[in-house]
Structure formats: structure tokens, C-alpha cells
PDB file of C-alpha atoms in Angstrom:
ATOM      1  CA  UNK A  55      97.929 317.273 185.746  1.00 51.00           C
ATOM      2  CA  UNK A  56      97.876 314.237 188.078  1.00 58.00           C
ATOM      3  CA  UNK A  57      99.347 311.011 186.710  1.00 60.00           C
ATOM      4  CA  UNK A  58      96.069 309.085 187.110  1.00 61.00           C
ATOM      5  CA  UNK A  59      94.171 311.740 185.128  1.00 56.00           C
ATOM      6  CA  UNK A  60      96.806 311.513 182.396  1.00 58.00           C
ATOM      7  CA  UNK A  61      96.449 307.706 182.351  1.00 60.00           C
ATOM      8  CA  UNK A  62      92.727 307.868 181.585  1.00 57.00           C
ATOM      9  CA  UNK A  63      93.439 309.714 178.341  1.00 65.00           C
ATOM     10  CA  UNK A  64      96.376 307.564 177.257  1.00 69.00           C
ATOM     11  CA  UNK A  65      96.349 304.015 175.777  1.00 79.00           C
ATOM     12  CA  UNK A  66      97.933 301.289 177.884  1.00 86.00           C
ATOM     13  CA  UNK A  67     100.898 300.821 175.552  1.00 88.00           C
ATOM     14  CA  UNK A  68     101.618 304.559 175.487  1.00 93.00           C
ATOM     15  CA  UNK A  69     101.362 304.825 179.271  1.00 95.00           C
ATOM     16  CA  UNK A  70     103.775 301.902 179.652  1.00 96.00           C
ATOM     17  CA  UNK A  71     106.244 303.453 177.224  1.00 97.00           C
ATOM     18  CA  UNK A  72     106.091 306.903 178.830  1.00 97.00           C
ATOM     19  CA  UNK A  73     106.498 305.340 182.262  1.00 97.00           C
ATOM     20  CA  UNK A  74     109.618 303.689 180.859  1.00 97.00           C
ATOM     21  CA  UNK A  75     111.105 307.141 180.194  1.00 98.00           C
ATOM     22  CA  UNK A  76     110.206 308.368 183.686  1.00 98.00           C
ATOM     23  CA  UNK A  77     111.588 305.184 185.298  1.00 98.00           C
ATOM     24  CA  UNK A  78     115.054 306.281 184.202  1.00 98.00           C
ATOM     25  CA  UNK A  79     114.672 308.727 187.097  1.00 98.00           C
ATOM     26  CA  UNK A  80     113.041 306.089 189.354  1.00 97.00           C
ATOM     27  CA  UNK A  81     109.596 307.614 188.913  1.00 97.00           C
ATOM     28  CA  UNK A  82     106.321 306.241 187.580  1.00 97.00           C
ATOM     29  CA  UNK A  83     104.670 309.248 185.959  1.00 97.00           C
ATOM     30  CA  UNK A  84     103.650 309.305 182.266  1.00 97.00           C
ATOM     31  CA  UNK A  85     103.585 313.108 182.064  1.00 97.00           C
ATOM     32  CA  UNK A  86     107.152 313.195 183.355  1.00 98.00           C
ATOM     33  CA  UNK A  87     107.998 310.539 180.770  1.00 98.00           C
ATOM     34  CA  UNK A  88     106.449 312.688 178.037  1.00 97.00           C
ATOM     35  CA  UNK A  89     108.617 315.634 179.070  1.00 98.00           C
ATOM     36  CA  UNK A  90     111.696 313.375 178.928  1.00 98.00           C
ATOM     37  CA  UNK A  91     110.709 312.295 175.422  1.00 98.00           C
ATOM     38  CA  UNK A  92     110.133 315.901 174.336  1.00 98.00           C
ATOM     39  CA  UNK A  93     113.507 316.889 175.798  1.00 98.00           C
ATOM     40  CA  UNK A  94     115.135 314.432 173.404  1.00 98.00           C
ATOM     41  CA  UNK A  95     113.003 315.614 170.491  1.00 98.00           C
ATOM     42  CA  UNK A  96     113.785 319.305 171.014  1.00 98.00           C
ATOM     43  CA  UNK A  97     117.493 319.078 171.868  1.00 97.00           C
ATOM     44  CA  UNK A  98     118.815 315.847 170.289  1.00 97.00           C
ATOM     45  CA  UNK A  99     116.322 314.635 167.665  1.00 97.00           C
ATOM     46  CA  UNK A 100     118.912 312.268 166.165  1.00 96.00           C
ATOM     47  CA  UNK A 101     118.675 310.189 169.355  1.00 97.00           C
ATOM     48  CA  UNK A 102     114.882 310.003 169.490  1.00 97.00           C
ATOM     49  CA  UNK A 103     114.501 307.056 167.117  1.00 97.00           C
ATOM     50  CA  UNK A 104     116.951 304.955 169.101  1.00 97.00           C
ATOM     51  CA  UNK A 105     115.292 305.807 172.412  1.00 98.00           C
ATOM     52  CA  UNK A 106     111.844 304.842 171.104  1.00 98.00           C
ATOM     53  CA  UNK A 107     113.119 301.646 169.470  1.00 98.00           C
ATOM     54  CA  UNK A 108     114.845 300.545 172.672  1.00 98.00           C
ATOM     55  CA  UNK A 109     111.807 301.284 174.829  1.00 98.00           C
ATOM     56  CA  UNK A 110     109.381 299.579 172.453  1.00 98.00           C
ATOM     57  CA  UNK A 111     111.676 296.547 172.167  1.00 98.00           C
ATOM     58  CA  UNK A 112     111.642 296.082 175.924  1.00 97.00           C
ATOM     59  CA  UNK A 113     107.872 296.509 176.120  1.00 97.00           C
ATOM     60  CA  UNK A 114     107.124 294.142 173.219  1.00 97.00           C
ATOM     61  CA  UNK A 115     109.489 291.520 174.613  1.00 98.00           C
ATOM     62  CA  UNK A 116     107.678 291.692 177.956  1.00 97.00           C
ATOM     63  CA  UNK A 117     104.292 291.370 176.231  1.00 96.00           C
ATOM     64  CA  UNK A 118     105.349 288.451 174.024  1.00 96.00           C
ATOM     65  CA  UNK A 119     106.869 286.615 176.991  1.00 97.00           C
ATOM     66  CA  UNK A 120     103.791 287.354 179.126  1.00 97.00           C
ATOM     67  CA  UNK A 121     105.579 289.174 181.910  1.00 97.00           C
ATOM     68  CA  UNK A 122     103.370 290.703 184.618  1.00 96.00           C
ATOM     69  CA  UNK A 123     101.157 293.454 183.193  1.00 95.00           C
ATOM     70  CA  UNK A 124     101.592 295.603 186.296  1.00 96.00           C
ATOM     71  CA  UNK A 125     105.358 295.607 185.744  1.00 97.00           C
ATOM     72  CA  UNK A 126     104.932 296.353 182.040  1.00 96.00           C
ATOM     73  CA  UNK A 127     102.608 299.272 182.769  1.00 96.00           C
ATOM     74  CA  UNK A 128     105.037 300.613 185.346  1.00 97.00           C
ATOM     75  CA  UNK A 129     107.702 300.885 182.642  1.00 97.00           C
ATOM     76  CA  UNK A 130     110.045 298.424 184.327  1.00 97.00           C
ATOM     77  CA  UNK A 131     110.862 296.625 181.071  1.00 98.00           C
ATOM     78  CA  UNK A 132     111.390 299.767 178.979  1.00 97.00           C
ATOM     79  CA  UNK A 133     113.753 302.134 180.755  1.00 98.00           C
ATOM     80  CA  UNK A 134     116.927 300.109 180.218  1.00 98.00           C
ATOM     81  CA  UNK A 135     115.977 299.759 176.552  1.00 98.00           C
ATOM     82  CA  UNK A 136     115.514 303.537 176.254  1.00 98.00           C
ATOM     83  CA  UNK A 137     118.975 304.135 177.708  1.00 98.00           C
ATOM     84  CA  UNK A 138     120.541 301.519 175.424  1.00 98.00           C
ATOM     85  CA  UNK A 139     118.837 303.095 172.405  1.00 98.00           C
ATOM     86  CA  UNK A 140     120.220 306.502 173.384  1.00 98.00           C
ATOM     87  CA  UNK A 141     123.698 305.080 173.938  1.00 98.00           C
ATOM     88  CA  UNK A 142     123.833 303.200 170.638  1.00 98.00           C
ATOM     89  CA  UNK A 143     122.437 306.159 168.677  1.00 97.00           C
ATOM     90  CA  UNK A 144     125.064 308.401 170.237  1.00 96.00           C
ATOM     91  CA  UNK A 145     128.117 306.200 169.720  1.00 95.00           C
ATOM     92  CA  UNK A 146     127.308 304.339 166.507  1.00 95.00           C
ATOM     93  CA  UNK A 147     126.509 305.831 163.069  1.00 93.00           C
ATOM     94  CA  UNK A 148     123.059 305.095 161.707  1.00 91.00           C
ATOM     95  CA  UNK A 149     123.094 302.153 159.321  1.00 93.00           C
ATOM     96  CA  UNK A 150     120.931 299.180 158.385  1.00 95.00           C
ATOM     97  CA  UNK A 151     122.441 297.249 161.295  1.00 95.00           C
ATOM     98  CA  UNK A 152     121.741 299.778 164.041  1.00 97.00           C
ATOM     99  CA  UNK A 153     117.930 299.381 164.436  1.00 97.00           C
ATOM    100  CA  UNK A 154     118.136 295.555 164.804  1.00 97.00           C
ATOM    101  CA  UNK A 155     120.978 296.009 167.284  1.00 97.00           C
ATOM    102  CA  UNK A 156     118.898 298.445 169.369  1.00 98.00           C
ATOM    103  CA  UNK A 157     115.884 296.112 169.233  1.00 98.00           C
ATOM    104  CA  UNK A 158     117.997 293.150 170.319  1.00 98.00           C
ATOM    105  CA  UNK A 159     119.628 295.103 173.154  1.00 98.00           C
ATOM    106  CA  UNK A 160     116.277 296.453 174.371  1.00 98.00           C
ATOM    107  CA  UNK A 161     114.691 293.004 174.293  1.00 98.00           C
ATOM    108  CA  UNK A 162     117.620 291.397 176.097  1.00 98.00           C
ATOM    109  CA  UNK A 163     117.542 294.093 178.785  1.00 98.00           C
ATOM    110  CA  UNK A 164     113.862 293.265 179.429  1.00 98.00           C
ATOM    111  CA  UNK A 165     114.666 289.569 179.873  1.00 98.00           C
ATOM    112  CA  UNK A 166     117.491 290.377 182.292  1.00 98.00           C
ATOM    113  CA  UNK A 167     115.186 292.714 184.216  1.00 97.00           C
ATOM    114  CA  UNK A 168     112.519 290.007 184.524  1.00 97.00           C
ATOM    115  CA  UNK A 169     114.969 287.498 185.978  1.00 96.00           C
ATOM    116  CA  UNK A 170     116.249 290.145 188.386  1.00 96.00           C
ATOM    117  CA  UNK A 171     112.718 291.067 189.512  1.00 96.00           C
ATOM    118  CA  UNK A 172     111.921 287.413 190.234  1.00 94.00           C
ATOM    119  CA  UNK A 173     114.921 287.148 192.529  1.00 93.00           C
ATOM    120  CA  UNK A 174     114.207 290.442 194.276  1.00 92.00           C
ATOM    121  CA  UNK A 175     110.693 289.282 195.142  1.00 89.00           C
ATOM    122  CA  UNK A 176     111.702 285.950 196.656  1.00 87.00           C
ATOM    123  CA  UNK A 177     114.791 287.125 198.562  1.00 85.00           C
ATOM    124  CA  UNK A 178     116.643 290.220 199.690  1.00 79.00           C
ATOM    125  CA  UNK A 179     118.259 290.521 196.283  1.00 83.00           C
ATOM    126  CA  UNK A 180     119.565 294.010 195.475  1.00 93.00           C
ATOM    127  CA  UNK A 181     117.468 296.058 193.001  1.00 95.00           C
ATOM    128  CA  UNK A 182     118.566 296.037 189.377  1.00 95.00           C
ATOM    129  CA  UNK A 183     118.383 299.803 188.881  1.00 97.00           C
ATOM    130  CA  UNK A 184     120.153 300.389 185.518  1.00 97.00           C
ATOM    131  CA  UNK A 185     122.464 297.369 185.792  1.00 98.00           C
ATOM    132  CA  UNK A 186     121.177 295.743 182.544  1.00 98.00           C
ATOM    133  CA  UNK A 187     121.923 298.983 180.702  1.00 98.00           C
ATOM    134  CA  UNK A 188     125.416 299.272 182.191  1.00 98.00           C
ATOM    135  CA  UNK A 189     126.362 295.642 181.588  1.00 97.00           C
ATOM    136  CA  UNK A 190     125.144 295.585 177.988  1.00 98.00           C
ATOM    137  CA  UNK A 191     126.477 299.114 177.437  1.00 98.00           C
ATOM    138  CA  UNK A 192     129.994 298.126 178.468  1.00 97.00           C
ATOM    139  CA  UNK A 193     129.870 295.181 176.092  1.00 97.00           C
ATOM    140  CA  UNK A 194     128.571 297.237 173.153  1.00 96.00           C
ATOM    141  CA  UNK A 195     130.980 300.124 173.690  1.00 95.00           C
ATOM    142  CA  UNK A 196     133.867 297.726 173.108  1.00 94.00           C
ATOM    143  CA  UNK A 197     132.967 298.022 169.404  1.00 91.00           C
ATOM    144  CA  UNK A 198     132.457 301.804 169.345  1.00 88.00           C
ATOM    145  CA  UNK A 199     134.918 304.434 168.194  1.00 81.00           C
ATOM    146  CA  UNK A 200     136.108 306.463 171.210  1.00 72.00           C
ATOM    147  CA  UNK A 201     134.657 309.963 171.304  1.00 67.00           C
ATOM    148  CA  UNK A 202     137.056 312.909 171.411  1.00 57.00           C
ATOM    149  CA  UNK A 203     134.492 315.727 171.353  1.00 61.00           C
ATOM    150  CA  UNK A 204     135.722 317.695 174.367  1.00 59.00           C
ATOM    151  CA  UNK A 205     135.495 321.458 173.951  1.00 68.00           C
ATOM    152  CA  UNK A 206     136.618 324.339 176.101  1.00 76.00           C
ATOM    153  CA  UNK A 207     133.844 325.958 178.087  1.00 82.00           C
ATOM    154  CA  UNK A 208     134.192 329.263 179.861  1.00 84.00           C
ATOM    155  CA  UNK A 209     133.432 329.851 183.517  1.00 85.00           C
ATOM    156  CA  UNK A 210     130.674 332.438 183.236  1.00 88.00           C
ATOM    157  CA  UNK A 211     127.680 333.187 185.414  1.00 89.00           C
ATOM    158  CA  UNK A 212     125.337 331.807 182.745  1.00 92.00           C
ATOM    159  CA  UNK A 213     127.282 328.563 182.386  1.00 89.00           C
ATOM    160  CA  UNK A 214     127.428 328.150 186.169  1.00 93.00           C
ATOM    161  CA  UNK A 215     123.658 328.583 186.452  1.00 93.00           C
ATOM    162  CA  UNK A 216     122.996 326.181 183.566  1.00 95.00           C
ATOM    163  CA  UNK A 217     125.335 323.448 184.846  1.00 95.00           C
ATOM    164  CA  UNK A 218     122.964 321.970 187.481  1.00 96.00           C
ATOM    165  CA  UNK A 219     120.213 321.738 184.856  1.00 96.00           C
ATOM    166  CA  UNK A 220     122.608 320.002 182.483  1.00 97.00           C
ATOM    167  CA  UNK A 221     123.185 317.405 185.193  1.00 97.00           C
ATOM    168  CA  UNK A 222     119.544 316.332 184.867  1.00 98.00           C
ATOM    169  CA  UNK A 223     119.917 316.022 181.103  1.00 98.00           C
ATOM    170  CA  UNK A 224     123.171 314.058 181.255  1.00 97.00           C
ATOM    171  CA  UNK A 225     121.312 311.147 182.840  1.00 98.00           C
ATOM    172  CA  UNK A 226     119.948 310.685 179.299  1.00 98.00           C
ATOM    173  CA  UNK A 227     123.108 311.844 177.438  1.00 97.00           C
ATOM    174  CA  UNK A 228     121.560 315.287 176.856  1.00 97.00           C
ATOM    175  CA  UNK A 229     123.873 318.234 177.425  1.00 93.00           C
ATOM    176  CA  UNK A 230     121.540 321.077 176.447  1.00 95.00           C
ATOM    177  CA  UNK A 231     120.217 323.211 179.337  1.00 96.00           C
ATOM    178  CA  UNK A 232     116.719 323.156 177.785  1.00 97.00           C
ATOM    179  CA  UNK A 233     116.675 319.356 178.069  1.00 98.00           C
ATOM    180  CA  UNK A 234     117.750 319.586 181.683  1.00 97.00           C
ATOM    181  CA  UNK A 235     115.088 322.205 182.411  1.00 97.00           C
ATOM    182  CA  UNK A 236     112.337 320.066 180.883  1.00 98.00           C
ATOM    183  CA  UNK A 237     113.439 316.983 182.792  1.00 98.00           C
ATOM    184  CA  UNK A 238     113.742 318.956 186.026  1.00 98.00           C
ATOM    185  CA  UNK A 239     110.247 320.372 185.488  1.00 98.00           C
ATOM    186  CA  UNK A 240     108.892 316.858 184.939  1.00 98.00           C
ATOM    187  CA  UNK A 241     110.523 315.623 188.132  1.00 98.00           C
ATOM    188  CA  UNK A 242     109.095 318.580 190.036  1.00 98.00           C
ATOM    189  CA  UNK A 243     105.619 317.630 188.794  1.00 97.00           C
ATOM    190  CA  UNK A 244     106.128 313.958 189.664  1.00 97.00           C
ATOM    191  CA  UNK A 245     107.661 314.357 193.134  1.00 97.00           C
ATOM    192  CA  UNK A 246     108.694 317.662 194.707  1.00 96.00           C
ATOM    193  CA  UNK A 247     110.733 315.996 197.444  1.00 96.00           C
ATOM    194  CA  UNK A 248     112.676 313.963 194.885  1.00 97.00           C
ATOM    195  CA  UNK A 249     113.251 317.105 192.801  1.00 98.00           C
ATOM    196  CA  UNK A 250     114.778 318.958 195.771  1.00 97.00           C
ATOM    197  CA  UNK A 251     117.177 316.103 196.498  1.00 97.00           C
ATOM    198  CA  UNK A 252     118.099 315.794 192.821  1.00 98.00           C
ATOM    199  CA  UNK A 253     118.802 319.514 192.516  1.00 97.00           C
ATOM    200  CA  UNK A 254     121.014 319.392 195.612  1.00 97.00           C
ATOM    201  CA  UNK A 255     122.850 316.392 194.134  1.00 98.00           C
ATOM    202  CA  UNK A 256     123.435 318.163 190.822  1.00 97.00           C
ATOM    203  CA  UNK A 257     124.823 321.258 192.549  1.00 97.00           C
ATOM    204  CA  UNK A 258     127.007 319.051 194.749  1.00 97.00           C
ATOM    205  CA  UNK A 259     128.314 317.227 191.681  1.00 97.00           C
ATOM    206  CA  UNK A 260     129.185 320.497 189.991  1.00 96.00           C
ATOM    207  CA  UNK A 261     130.980 321.733 193.120  1.00 96.00           C
ATOM    208  CA  UNK A 262     132.839 318.433 193.521  1.00 96.00           C
ATOM    209  CA  UNK A 263     134.124 318.589 189.936  1.00 94.00           C
ATOM    210  CA  UNK A 264     135.138 322.244 190.307  1.00 94.00           C
ATOM    211  CA  UNK A 265     137.017 321.400 193.503  1.00 94.00           C
ATOM    212  CA  UNK A 266     138.931 318.740 191.553  1.00 90.00           C
ATOM    213  CA  UNK A 267     139.671 321.278 188.788  1.00 87.00           C
ATOM    214  CA  UNK A 268     137.562 319.397 186.250  1.00 91.00           C
ATOM    215  CA  UNK A 269     135.822 322.483 184.907  1.00 92.00           C
ATOM    216  CA  UNK A 270     134.612 320.779 181.732  1.00 92.00           C
ATOM    217  CA  UNK A 271     132.746 317.995 183.566  1.00 92.00           C
ATOM    218  CA  UNK A 272     131.361 320.484 186.076  1.00 94.00           C
ATOM    219  CA  UNK A 273     129.911 322.878 183.524  1.00 94.00           C
ATOM    220  CA  UNK A 274     128.395 320.299 181.167  1.00 94.00           C
ATOM    221  CA  UNK A 275     126.719 318.360 183.975  1.00 94.00           C
ATOM    222  CA  UNK A 276     128.819 315.203 183.924  1.00 95.00           C
ATOM    223  CA  UNK A 277     129.883 315.665 187.511  1.00 93.00           C
ATOM    224  CA  UNK A 278     126.422 315.330 188.974  1.00 94.00           C
ATOM    225  CA  UNK A 279     124.199 312.908 187.092  1.00 97.00           C
ATOM    226  CA  UNK A 280     125.160 309.795 189.069  1.00 98.00           C
ATOM    227  CA  UNK A 281     124.678 311.728 192.298  1.00 98.00           C
ATOM    228  CA  UNK A 282     121.213 312.755 191.060  1.00 98.00           C
ATOM    229  CA  UNK A 283     120.208 309.137 190.536  1.00 98.00           C
ATOM    230  CA  UNK A 284     121.611 308.063 193.905  1.00 98.00           C
ATOM    231  CA  UNK A 285     119.670 310.853 195.631  1.00 97.00           C
ATOM    232  CA  UNK A 286     116.484 309.809 193.822  1.00 97.00           C
ATOM    233  CA  UNK A 287     116.946 306.182 194.854  1.00 96.00           C
ATOM    234  CA  UNK A 288     116.722 307.170 198.543  1.00 96.00           C
ATOM    235  CA  UNK A 289     114.610 310.322 198.362  1.00 94.00           C
ATOM    236  CA  UNK A 290     111.489 308.552 199.655  1.00 89.00           C
ATOM    237  CA  UNK A 291     113.227 307.311 202.823  1.00 82.00           C
ATOM    238  CA  UNK A 292     111.493 309.621 205.320  1.00 76.00           C
ATOM    239  CA  UNK A 293     112.487 307.480 208.326  1.00 77.00           C
ATOM    240  CA  UNK A 294     116.142 307.704 207.299  1.00 81.00           C
ATOM    241  CA  UNK A 295     116.462 311.200 205.783  1.00 81.00           C
ATOM    242  CA  UNK A 296     120.235 311.002 205.824  1.00 89.00           C
ATOM    243  CA  UNK A 297     120.328 308.235 203.197  1.00 94.00           C
ATOM    244  CA  UNK A 298     120.069 310.568 200.149  1.00 95.00           C
ATOM    245  CA  UNK A 299     123.070 312.523 201.435  1.00 96.00           C
ATOM    246  CA  UNK A 300     125.057 309.313 201.839  1.00 96.00           C
ATOM    247  CA  UNK A 301     123.967 308.281 198.342  1.00 97.00           C
ATOM    248  CA  UNK A 302     125.134 311.577 196.857  1.00 97.00           C
ATOM    249  CA  UNK A 303     128.513 311.417 198.609  1.00 97.00           C
ATOM    250  CA  UNK A 304     129.048 307.756 197.697  1.00 97.00           C
ATOM    251  CA  UNK A 305     128.249 308.292 194.015  1.00 98.00           C
ATOM    252  CA  UNK A 306     130.634 311.247 193.829  1.00 97.00           C
ATOM    253  CA  UNK A 307     133.437 309.300 195.528  1.00 97.00           C
ATOM    254  CA  UNK A 308     132.958 306.240 193.304  1.00 96.00           C
ATOM    255  CA  UNK A 309     132.774 308.096 189.965  1.00 95.00           C
ATOM    256  CA  UNK A 310     136.575 308.482 189.460  1.00 93.00           C
ATOM    257  CA  UNK A 311     137.111 304.774 190.177  1.00 94.00           C
ATOM    258  CA  UNK A 312     135.683 303.708 186.814  1.00 93.00           C
ATOM    259  CA  UNK A 313     137.912 306.109 184.896  1.00 87.00           C
ATOM    260  CA  UNK A 314     140.935 304.694 186.735  1.00 91.00           C
ATOM    261  CA  UNK A 315     140.063 301.097 185.822  1.00 93.00           C
ATOM    262  CA  UNK A 316     139.260 302.082 182.230  1.00 90.00           C
ATOM    263  CA  UNK A 317     135.515 301.419 182.145  1.00 94.00           C
ATOM    264  CA  UNK A 318     132.967 303.902 180.784  1.00 95.00           C
ATOM    265  CA  UNK A 319     131.260 305.557 183.736  1.00 95.00           C
ATOM    266  CA  UNK A 320     127.658 305.407 182.483  1.00 97.00           C
ATOM    267  CA  UNK A 321     125.457 304.984 185.590  1.00 98.00           C
ATOM    268  CA  UNK A 322     127.736 302.478 187.319  1.00 97.00           C
ATOM    269  CA  UNK A 323     128.697 304.749 190.276  1.00 98.00           C
ATOM    270  CA  UNK A 324     125.015 305.241 191.074  1.00 98.00           C
ATOM    271  CA  UNK A 325     124.339 301.498 191.039  1.00 98.00           C
ATOM    272  CA  UNK A 326     127.380 300.587 193.120  1.00 97.00           C
ATOM    273  CA  UNK A 327     126.699 303.366 195.648  1.00 97.00           C
ATOM    274  CA  UNK A 328     123.099 302.204 196.118  1.00 97.00           C
ATOM    275  CA  UNK A 329     124.076 298.563 196.428  1.00 97.00           C
ATOM    276  CA  UNK A 330     126.739 299.345 199.035  1.00 96.00           C
ATOM    277  CA  UNK A 331     124.372 301.529 201.073  1.00 95.00           C
ATOM    278  CA  UNK A 332     121.509 299.022 200.962  1.00 94.00           C
ATOM    279  CA  UNK A 333     123.855 296.197 201.969  1.00 94.00           C
ATOM    280  CA  UNK A 334     125.200 298.248 204.861  1.00 93.00           C
ATOM    281  CA  UNK A 335     121.687 299.187 206.022  1.00 90.00           C
ATOM    282  CA  UNK A 336     120.643 295.513 205.908  1.00 87.00           C
ATOM    283  CA  UNK A 337     123.696 294.459 207.929  1.00 88.00           C
ATOM    284  CA  UNK A 338     123.113 297.185 210.523  1.00 84.00           C
ATOM    285  CA  UNK A 339     119.409 296.311 210.684  1.00 77.00           C
ATOM    286  CA  UNK A 340     120.164 292.649 211.341  1.00 74.00           C
ATOM    287  CA  UNK A 341     122.742 293.553 213.977  1.00 73.00           C
ATOM    288  CA  UNK A 342     120.232 295.795 215.741  1.00 71.00           C
ATOM    289  CA  UNK A 343     117.527 293.125 215.581  1.00 63.00           C
ATOM    290  CA  UNK A 344     119.753 290.514 217.243  1.00 64.00           C
ATOM    291  CA  UNK A 345     120.314 292.825 220.233  1.00 56.00           C
ATOM    292  CA  UNK A 346     116.676 293.961 220.604  1.00 53.00           C
ATOM    293  CA  UNK A 347     114.099 291.560 222.105  1.00 52.00           C
ATOM    294  CA  UNK A 348     110.792 291.693 220.291  1.00 40.00           C
ATOM    295  CA  UNK A 349     107.434 289.984 220.146  1.00 40.00           C
ATOM    296  CA  UNK A 350     105.130 289.088 217.304  1.00 37.00           C
ATOM    297  CA  UNK A 351     103.087 292.171 218.193  1.00 39.00           C
ATOM    298  CA  UNK A 352     106.158 294.382 217.714  1.00 42.00           C
ATOM    299  CA  UNK A 353     106.763 293.077 214.203  1.00 40.00           C
ATOM    300  CA  UNK A 354     103.529 291.799 212.690  1.00 40.00           C
ATOM    301  CA  UNK A 355     103.913 289.855 209.424  1.00 36.00           C
ATOM    302  CA  UNK A 356     103.632 291.953 206.278  1.00 36.00           C
ATOM    303  CA  UNK A 357     101.936 290.882 203.080  1.00 34.00           C
ATOM    304  CA  UNK A 358     103.987 291.304 199.926  1.00 29.00           C
TER     305      UNK A 358
END
């Protein structure tokens, strides 16, 4: 079903919220967002309430503060809230304090996103990606009890086949292969090119972890989820088809850095990899422009 056909049968607020789920994977597609939501419901129902609260908090904050409707409908103020809701539901026990904390975190992430968007649109500011989620997540995890739930997992053909699917799910803290399959199917519906790059990234992440003898991370999908996001960030670059490969490699190389410095990984390697690549591309582009004579006809002004 095309996204625009889905939109005509879905209220504005629901479309905005579902787009928030799909924006976690840098897509705007409510059907994909619905599959992400159902993946949580079917494989980790205890996290669903937090995800919805975080997404709704971001959306309501954007509405109350009269942020641009186009941005609200695109899900740009919800996806960081969804991730924060998932994170808090996973690491903190449910209590009377948890829902207000999720609402506050989701609302604050929307305000940070708005300020970031304003700067991006008036300058060559780097995109926010999931930076509000990572920054607030690091702060909140200072008060969480460290998790020690690491289990042995056997190297079997079934586990090897399921591992790339789990990489899709781990973007949203979901380790069940069914969740990964549903998310992968949603991405395939939304953008086949992006799906192919993401699948390659997940396989590469699994192989990278196996090569470093980290069998546990490889087989539960933790080795590939940042590479998936980095590949998705550049998957639409048809004029520079090598960028997704550079994104995948950079995310994989940067992932161990955060463990060494003692910070939770979250999606920080993906963000840092994308920022470094975009900065390098901008520098190279400026250097090329200074050595290439051009006229106004060569580079006509673009409306933004």
C-alpha cells in the first residue's frame, strides 16, 4: 500500500505518530511506522507504553509550541521521544515516576530538535539525527542499574541466519528475530534501495563482530545496528554511491570507541560517523569549487 493512500485513511495525529516510528530509520512512511509499532507489541509489549508515551510527548509538545505542521506530520518531533521511551522502559522499573519522566524526556527532545532544525535551515549545520536521544539517554542512564543480562548463544545455522534480522530490531532495543523481520519488511515497503543497503550493513556488522571474536554481539544483532543507520543516512546518495559503504565502515570502526571511554553505545557511532563524513564531503566540495571556474549558469540559485 503506498504511503499516500495510507495517509488518506489515517487521522493527522496518527500519521504523525506513525511517521515518528519510521523516522527512527530515516524514513517517512506511516505503514512502516505501524510495522515498527507492531514489532514492539508482538515481541516486547512491556516497552510499548513507553514508546507511545515518548512519541506522543514529542508530538504534543510540538503542537503546543506551534512548531511547523509539516515537520510534525513528518514525525520529526516524535522519533527521539519514541527511542527515549523505549530506553527508559527497558532500564527503569515501572513506577508512578516513570510515565512523567518519559513525557518530560520526550517533550524536551522535541524542543532540542526544533532548535536544531532552525540552525540546519539557516546554515550548513549538521543534521541532528538521534543526537537528542543520545544526549538525554546518556544523562538518564547515569541513574539506571547496569544490566548484566548476557547469555551464551550457540553458533548454529539458524542463529547465523537470524542475526542480520536482529540487527534491524536492535535499533529499537528489540532482540527477537520476528521484530527484525517485521522492521525489515517495513523498510522494504518504504524504500527497496535503503533496505538493500541496510541488509548489507547488518551482515557486515555481524561479520565484523565475529572477526573480533565477539560472538554474543554478532548473533544478537548488536554488531550491526549502528552500521544499518549509517547506511540508511546515505542510501539516497545516487551521485555518490560509495557514501553508504563509507558510512558502514565508519560506524563499525567507531563503535568500540564508546566502550573504551565508558559511554553507552546507543546510536552514537552512527551519529559521529555521519557527521564526520558530511564534514569531509563539505570540505572536499569547497576545495573542488575553489579550483573550478564556474558561471552563474553552471550553478543556478536553488530555492529552499
